[in-house]
Amino acid sequence: MPSELINNYFRTETLPHIWCPGCGNGIVTRAIVKAIDNLNIPKDDVCIVSGIGCSSRAAGYLDFNTLHTTHGRALAFATGVKLANPKLHVIVITGDGDASAIGGNHLIHSARRNIDITTVVFNNSIYGMTGGQYSPTTPMGDKATTAPYGSIDPNFDLCELANAAGATYVARGTVYAVNILEKVIQEGISNKGFSFIEAIATCPTYYGRKNKKGSAVDMIKFLKEHGVMYTAWQKMSEDEKIGKFPIGKLYTKERKEYTEQYQMLIDSLGKESNQ
Amino acid sequence: MPAKDKVSLKINTLWCKGCGICVFICPKEVLEIENEKVYIKDLDNCIKCGQCEYHCPDYAIYLEEEK
Ligand SMILES: Cc1ncc(C[n+]2csc(CCOP(=O)(O)OP(=O)(O)O)c2C)c(N)n1
Ligand code: SF4
Ligand code: SF4
Ligand code: SF4
Ligand SMILES: [Mg+2]
């Protein structure tokens, strides 16, 4: 028998899931479900939309309205769902490749529109599903199937990207700091606008093996030692920051939300035609 | 959250993939891996903090309210 939380929110007949031993995806997926549970949102009021990748398979395991779409296009489908039914809490589950390589365009424009969607990127710094090709978040110098001598591509900081593009809630968590991950997902869902959560996940099978990062436990230990709460981060010197990264709530801002703007436009046109 | 004396530690061996994350996360050295599966070595030490449950990628270990 699984726990009550898993029983309530997962399609338990599909478990155990297909992810490798020690893969971080299961940890992030549970944190999303826990955040929804904390907010007491009825299951039918949630729609989970995912793209393609190991991470995107999460949608299939979850017992909400779910949409497992095509590679890179989760946000495009999610935009359609949200405009058709603005009352839904639309949550996008996507990988680093899905969100920032093939789907990078949808990401920046969803943030620019500030549409009320919460996007959780499972960032494992690699294309897991297809065998370990480098992604836009693979750290420069790290190895991948397609970068056997180390990648020469500078990597994206996805939180900076989302913030610059206009997201109104931006945060980062890790599969070590699960309590923080859960909290920022919860805040992201509550934010009326585009919320971007980077969940640093672990792929021991490809990213880990290619880069000699050790076991799943070693990779979690790394996240424990290198993720710093944003409040502490702001007090650190540039030297102290080298090799580390901030976690927790990073940016918030006030901007008009897209579906509300759209409704106002419809209402104003309705008034005109009634005259 | 129910009171700590009302919850017990459960393991679903069928779902456990033996990754060892719970063993690392547990602050009280309650858990161990044996034959590629988690096993409770020292239940008396368990403080029912739930950290193993939050970090298990396979939902194979958790605290359950006693009925
Ligand atoms: C249009 C299209 N191009 C390429 C692919 C092959 N493909 C499947 S998943 C994937 C990358 C997945 O990487 P990521 O989004 O980081 O997810 P992960 O598997 O790491 O969780 C690619 C390139 C595809 N399915 N569809
Ligand atoms: S390949 Fe990597 S991301 Fe995919 S299931 Fe295995 S560990 Fe997880
Ligand atoms: S974390 Fe879960 S899957 Fe991994 S060893 Fe512990 S119980 Fe098993
Ligand atoms: S509940 Fe806490 S103390 Fe008990 S086994 Fe799990 S992690 Fe260890
Ligand atoms: Mg990936």
Coordinates of C-alpha atoms and ligand atoms in Angstrom, one line a residue:
Chain A
M1 CA 0.0 0.0 0.0
P2 CA 1.3 3.4 -0.9
S3 CA 1.0 6.5 1.4
E4 CA -2.2 8.5 1.5
L5 CA -0.7 11.3 -0.5
I6 CA 0.4 9.0 -3.3
N7 CA -2.9 7.1 -3.2
N8 CA -4.9 10.4 -3.5
Y9 CA -3.0 12.0 -6.3
F10 CA -1.3 9.3 -8.4
R11 CA -2.6 6.7 -10.8
T12 CA -1.2 4.1 -8.6
E13 CA -1.8 1.3 -11.1
T14 CA 1.0 2.9 -13.2
L15 CA 3.5 2.6 -10.4
P16 CA 6.3 1.8 -9.8
H17 CA 7.4 4.4 -12.3
I18 CA 9.9 3.8 -15.2
W19 CA 12.5 6.3 -13.9
C20 CA 16.0 4.9 -13.0
P21 CA 17.0 4.1 -9.4
G22 CA 17.9 7.4 -7.7
C23 CA 16.5 9.6 -10.5
G24 CA 15.4 12.9 -9.0
N25 CA 12.2 13.1 -11.1
G26 CA 10.1 11.2 -8.5
I27 CA 11.2 13.6 -5.8
V28 CA 10.1 16.7 -7.7
T29 CA 6.8 15.1 -8.8
R30 CA 6.0 14.4 -5.1
A31 CA 6.8 18.0 -4.2
I32 CA 4.4 19.3 -6.8
V33 CA 1.6 17.0 -5.5
K34 CA 2.4 18.0 -1.9
A35 CA 2.2 21.7 -2.8
I36 CA -1.2 21.2 -4.5
D37 CA -2.4 19.2 -1.4
N38 CA -1.2 22.0 0.9
L39 CA -3.3 24.5 -1.0
N40 CA -6.4 22.2 -0.9
I41 CA -7.1 22.6 -4.6
P42 CA -9.7 20.1 -5.8
K43 CA -8.1 17.7 -8.3
D44 CA -10.5 18.6 -11.1
D45 CA -9.4 22.2 -10.9
V46 CA -5.9 21.3 -11.8
C47 CA -4.5 20.5 -15.3
I48 CA -1.0 19.2 -15.6
V49 CA 0.6 19.7 -19.0
S50 CA 3.9 18.1 -20.0
G51 CA 6.1 17.9 -23.1
I52 CA 8.5 15.0 -23.9
G53 CA 11.4 13.7 -21.9
C54 CA 11.9 11.5 -18.9
S55 CA 10.6 14.3 -16.7
S56 CA 7.6 14.9 -18.9
R57 CA 6.4 11.4 -18.2
A58 CA 5.3 12.6 -14.8
A59 CA 2.0 13.7 -16.2
G60 CA 1.1 10.1 -17.0
Y61 CA 1.5 9.0 -13.3
L62 CA -0.6 11.8 -11.9
D63 CA -4.4 11.7 -11.3
F64 CA -5.5 15.2 -12.3
N65 CA -6.6 16.4 -15.7
T66 CA -3.4 15.7 -17.6
L67 CA -2.0 16.4 -21.0
H68 CA 1.2 14.8 -22.2
T69 CA 2.0 16.7 -25.4
T70 CA 4.8 17.0 -27.9
H71 CA 8.5 17.9 -27.4
G72 CA 8.9 21.5 -26.4
R73 CA 5.3 22.5 -26.8
A74 CA 3.8 22.0 -23.3
L75 CA 3.5 25.7 -22.8
A76 CA 1.7 26.2 -26.1
F77 CA -0.9 23.6 -25.2
A78 CA -1.1 25.0 -21.6
T79 CA -1.8 28.4 -23.0
G80 CA -4.7 27.0 -25.0
V81 CA -6.0 25.2 -21.9
K82 CA -5.7 28.3 -19.7
L83 CA -7.4 30.6 -22.2
A84 CA -10.3 28.1 -22.8
N85 CA -10.8 27.7 -19.0
P86 CA -9.1 30.4 -17.0
K87 CA -10.3 29.0 -13.7
L88 CA -8.0 25.9 -14.0
H89 CA -4.7 25.9 -12.2
V90 CA -2.5 25.0 -15.1
I91 CA 0.9 23.5 -14.1
V92 CA 3.5 22.6 -16.7
I93 CA 6.0 19.9 -16.1
T94 CA 9.0 20.1 -18.4
G95 CA 12.7 19.2 -18.8
D96 CA 15.6 21.5 -19.3
G97 CA 15.8 20.4 -23.0
D98 CA 12.0 20.5 -23.4
A99 CA 11.7 24.0 -21.8
S100 CA 14.8 25.8 -23.0
A101 CA 16.1 24.1 -26.2
I102 CA 13.2 23.1 -28.5
G103 CA 10.7 24.9 -26.3
G104 CA 12.7 28.0 -25.5
N105 CA 10.6 30.2 -27.6
H106 CA 7.4 29.3 -25.9
L107 CA 9.1 29.8 -22.5
I108 CA 10.1 33.4 -23.2
H109 CA 6.8 34.4 -24.7
S110 CA 4.7 32.8 -21.9
A111 CA 6.8 34.8 -19.4
R112 CA 6.5 37.9 -21.6
R113 CA 2.7 37.5 -21.6
N114 CA 2.6 36.8 -17.9
I115 CA 0.0 34.2 -18.4
D116 CA -1.2 32.5 -15.2
I117 CA 0.7 29.2 -15.6
T118 CA 3.1 27.6 -13.2
T119 CA 6.0 26.0 -14.9
V120 CA 8.2 23.5 -13.1
V121 CA 11.4 22.7 -15.0
F122 CA 13.1 19.4 -13.9
N123 CA 16.6 20.5 -14.7
N124 CA 19.0 17.6 -14.8
S125 CA 21.4 19.4 -17.1
I126 CA 21.0 16.7 -19.9
Y127 CA 18.6 15.1 -22.3
G128 CA 17.9 12.1 -20.2
M129 CA 15.4 10.3 -22.4
T130 CA 17.4 10.2 -25.6
G131 CA 20.7 9.1 -24.1
G132 CA 22.6 12.0 -22.6
Q133 CA 23.0 14.8 -25.2
Y134 CA 23.9 18.2 -23.8
S135 CA 21.2 20.7 -23.2
P136 CA 21.2 24.5 -22.9
T137 CA 21.7 24.0 -19.1
T138 CA 24.7 21.6 -19.3
P139 CA 27.4 23.5 -17.5
M140 CA 30.2 24.7 -19.9
G141 CA 33.0 22.1 -20.0
D142 CA 30.8 19.2 -18.9
K143 CA 30.5 16.1 -21.0
A144 CA 27.6 14.6 -22.9
T145 CA 27.1 12.1 -25.7
T146 CA 27.2 15.0 -28.1
A147 CA 30.1 16.7 -26.3
P148 CA 32.6 13.9 -25.6
Y149 CA 35.4 16.4 -25.0
G150 CA 33.3 18.8 -22.9
S151 CA 30.7 21.4 -24.1
I152 CA 31.9 24.7 -25.4
D153 CA 28.4 26.2 -25.2
P154 CA 27.9 28.7 -22.4
N155 CA 24.9 27.5 -20.3
F156 CA 21.7 29.3 -19.5
D157 CA 20.7 30.3 -16.0
L158 CA 17.0 29.5 -16.5
C159 CA 15.8 31.7 -13.5
E160 CA 17.6 34.7 -14.9
L161 CA 16.2 34.0 -18.4
A162 CA 12.6 33.7 -17.0
N163 CA 12.9 36.8 -14.9
A164 CA 14.3 38.9 -17.8
A165 CA 11.5 37.6 -20.0
G166 CA 8.8 38.9 -17.6
A167 CA 7.9 36.0 -15.2
T168 CA 6.3 37.4 -12.1
Y169 CA 7.4 34.7 -9.7
V170 CA 10.8 33.0 -10.1
A171 CA 12.3 30.5 -7.7
R172 CA 14.7 27.6 -7.5
G173 CA 14.7 24.4 -5.4
T174 CA 16.6 21.1 -5.5
V175 CA 15.9 17.5 -4.8
Y176 CA 17.9 17.9 -1.6
A177 CA 16.1 21.0 -0.3
V178 CA 12.6 19.4 -0.9
N179 CA 10.9 21.6 1.8
I180 CA 12.0 24.7 -0.1
L181 CA 11.0 23.2 -3.4
E182 CA 7.5 22.4 -2.1
K183 CA 7.2 25.9 -0.6
V184 CA 8.2 27.7 -3.8
I185 CA 5.9 25.5 -6.0
Q186 CA 3.1 26.4 -3.6
E187 CA 3.9 30.1 -3.9
G188 CA 4.2 29.8 -7.6
I189 CA 0.7 28.2 -7.9
S190 CA -0.7 31.0 -5.7
N191 CA 0.9 33.8 -7.9
K192 CA -1.6 35.1 -10.4
G193 CA 0.8 35.3 -13.4
F194 CA 3.6 33.3 -15.0
S195 CA 5.5 31.4 -12.3
F196 CA 8.8 29.8 -13.1
I197 CA 10.3 27.2 -10.8
E198 CA 13.6 25.6 -11.6
A199 CA 13.8 22.2 -9.8
I200 CA 17.4 21.0 -9.8
A201 CA 17.0 17.3 -10.4
T202 CA 19.5 14.5 -10.7
C203 CA 20.2 12.1 -13.6
P204 CA 22.7 9.6 -12.3
T205 CA 22.4 7.5 -15.4
Y206 CA 23.5 10.0 -18.0
Y207 CA 24.7 13.3 -16.6
G208 CA 26.1 11.6 -13.5
R209 CA 28.0 8.9 -15.4
K210 CA 29.3 11.1 -18.2
N211 CA 30.7 13.5 -15.7
K212 CA 31.9 11.1 -13.0
K213 CA 29.5 12.6 -10.4
G214 CA 29.2 9.3 -8.6
S215 CA 26.0 7.7 -7.3
A216 CA 22.6 9.2 -6.9
V217 CA 23.5 9.9 -3.2
D218 CA 26.7 11.6 -4.2
M219 CA 24.7 13.9 -6.5
I220 CA 22.2 14.8 -3.8
K221 CA 25.2 15.5 -1.4
F222 CA 26.5 17.9 -4.0
L223 CA 23.2 19.8 -4.1
K224 CA 23.2 19.9 -0.3
E225 CA 26.7 21.4 -0.3
H226 CA 26.3 23.9 -3.1
G227 CA 22.7 25.2 -2.9
V228 CA 22.6 28.4 -0.7
M229 CA 19.4 30.1 0.5
Y230 CA 18.9 33.4 -1.4
T231 CA 19.0 35.5 1.8
A232 CA 22.4 34.1 2.7
W233 CA 23.5 34.3 -1.0
Q234 CA 22.9 38.0 -1.1
K235 CA 25.4 38.5 1.7
M236 CA 28.2 36.4 0.1
S237 CA 31.2 37.9 -1.7
E238 CA 31.8 37.1 -5.4
D239 CA 34.5 34.7 -4.4
E240 CA 32.3 32.8 -2.0
K241 CA 29.7 32.4 -4.7
I242 CA 31.9 30.5 -7.1
G243 CA 30.6 27.0 -7.8
K244 CA 27.5 27.7 -5.6
F245 CA 23.9 28.7 -6.6
P246 CA 21.0 30.4 -4.8
I247 CA 17.8 28.6 -3.9
G248 CA 14.4 29.8 -2.7
K249 CA 12.3 32.7 -3.9
L250 CA 14.5 34.8 -6.3
Y251 CA 12.3 37.4 -8.0
T252 CA 8.7 38.6 -7.9
K253 CA 7.1 41.5 -9.7
E254 CA 3.7 43.0 -10.4
R255 CA 2.5 42.9 -14.0
K256 CA -0.9 42.5 -15.7
E257 CA -2.0 38.9 -16.2
Y258 CA -2.7 37.8 -19.7
T259 CA -6.1 35.9 -19.4
E260 CA -7.5 38.9 -17.4
Q261 CA -6.4 41.3 -20.2
Y262 CA -8.0 38.9 -22.7
Q263 CA -11.3 38.9 -20.8
M264 CA -11.3 42.7 -20.5
L265 CA -10.8 42.9 -24.3
I266 CA -13.8 40.5 -24.9
D267 CA -15.9 42.4 -22.4
S268 CA -15.1 45.8 -24.0
L269 CA -16.0 44.5 -27.5
G270 CA -19.2 43.0 -26.1
K271 CA -20.2 46.4 -24.8
E272 CA -19.5 48.0 -28.2
S273 CA -21.7 45.6 -30.1
N274 CA -24.6 46.0 -27.6
Q275 CA -24.7 49.8 -28.4
Chain B
M1 CA 0.1 16.2 10.7
P2 CA -1.0 13.5 13.2
A3 CA 1.0 13.2 16.5
K4 CA 4.3 11.3 16.2
D5 CA 3.2 8.4 18.5
K6 CA 0.3 7.8 16.1
V7 CA 2.4 7.3 13.0
S8 CA 4.5 4.3 12.0
L9 CA 7.3 3.8 9.4
K10 CA 6.2 1.7 6.4
I11 CA 8.2 0.2 3.6
N12 CA 7.0 -1.0 0.2
T13 CA 9.8 -3.3 -0.9
L14 CA 8.2 -3.9 -4.3
W15 CA 8.7 -0.3 -5.3
C16 CA 12.1 0.2 -3.6
K17 CA 14.9 0.5 -6.2
G18 CA 17.7 0.5 -3.6
C19 CA 19.1 3.9 -4.4
G20 CA 20.2 4.6 -0.9
I21 CA 18.9 8.2 -0.8
C22 CA 16.8 7.6 2.3
V23 CA 19.8 6.0 4.1
F24 CA 21.8 9.2 3.4
I25 CA 19.0 11.6 4.3
C26 CA 17.9 9.9 7.6
P27 CA 19.4 11.9 10.5
K28 CA 19.2 9.0 12.9
E29 CA 20.8 6.1 10.9
V30 CA 17.6 4.1 11.0
L31 CA 17.9 2.7 7.5
E32 CA 20.2 0.4 5.6
I33 CA 20.3 -1.2 2.2
E34 CA 20.4 -5.0 2.1
N35 CA 20.2 -7.1 -1.1
E36 CA 19.4 -3.9 -3.0
K37 CA 16.4 -3.0 -0.9
V38 CA 15.9 -0.7 2.0
Y39 CA 15.5 -2.2 5.4
I40 CA 14.8 -0.8 8.9
K41 CA 17.9 -1.5 11.0
D42 CA 17.0 0.5 14.1
L43 CA 13.4 1.5 14.4
D44 CA 13.8 2.7 18.0
N45 CA 16.0 5.5 16.8
C46 CA 13.4 6.8 14.3
I47 CA 12.2 10.3 15.2
K48 CA 9.4 10.2 12.6
C49 CA 10.7 13.3 10.9
G50 CA 9.5 12.1 7.4
Q51 CA 12.7 13.1 5.6
C52 CA 13.0 9.6 4.1
E53 CA 9.5 10.0 2.7
Y54 CA 10.1 13.4 1.2
H55 CA 13.2 12.2 -0.6
C56 CA 12.3 8.7 -1.7
P57 CA 12.1 9.0 -5.6
D58 CA 9.9 5.8 -5.6
Y59 CA 7.4 6.5 -2.8
A60 CA 8.6 3.2 -1.2
I61 CA 9.1 4.5 2.4
Y62 CA 6.6 6.7 4.4
L63 CA 5.0 7.4 7.7
E64 CA 1.5 6.2 8.0
E65 CA -1.2 7.2 10.5
E66 CA -2.1 4.2 12.7
K67 CA -5.8 3.5 12.4
Ligands
LIG1 C1 10.3 17.1 -32.2 C2 11.1 16.2 -31.5 N1 12.5 16.3 -31.5 C3 13.3 15.5 -30.8 C4 12.7 14.5 -30.0 C5 13.6 13.6 -29.2 N2 13.7 13.9 -27.8 C6 12.8 13.3 -26.9 S1 13.1 13.8 -25.4 C7 14.3 14.8 -25.8 C8 15.1 15.6 -24.8 C9 14.6 15.5 -23.5 O1 15.4 16.3 -22.6 P1 14.8 17.0 -21.4 O2 13.7 17.9 -21.8 O3 15.9 17.7 -20.6 O4 14.1 15.9 -20.5 P2 14.8 14.7 -19.6 O5 14.6 13.4 -20.4 O6 16.2 15.1 -19.3 O7 13.9 14.7 -18.4 C10 14.5 14.8 -27.2 C11 15.5 15.6 -27.9 C12 11.3 14.4 -30.0 N3 10.7 13.5 -29.2 N4 10.6 15.2 -30.7
SF4_2 S1 17.9 8.6 -17.8 FE1 18.3 10.1 -16.2 S2 16.5 11.5 -16.2 FE2 15.9 9.6 -17.3 S3 15.0 8.3 -15.8 FE3 17.1 7.7 -15.9 S4 18.1 9.0 -14.3 FE4 16.1 9.9 -14.7
SF4_3 S1 15.0 6.2 -1.2 FE1 13.2 4.9 -1.6 S2 13.9 3.7 -3.4 FE2 15.7 4.6 -2.5 S3 16.5 3.0 -1.2 FE3 15.2 4.3 0.1 S4 13.2 3.4 0.0 FE4 14.4 2.4 -1.6
SF4_4 S1 11.3 9.2 9.6 FE1 13.2 10.4 9.9 S2 14.3 9.3 11.5 FE2 12.7 7.9 10.8 S3 13.6 6.6 9.2 FE3 12.7 8.4 8.2 S4 14.3 9.9 8.0 FE4 15.0 8.4 9.5
MG5 MG 16.9 17.0 -18.9

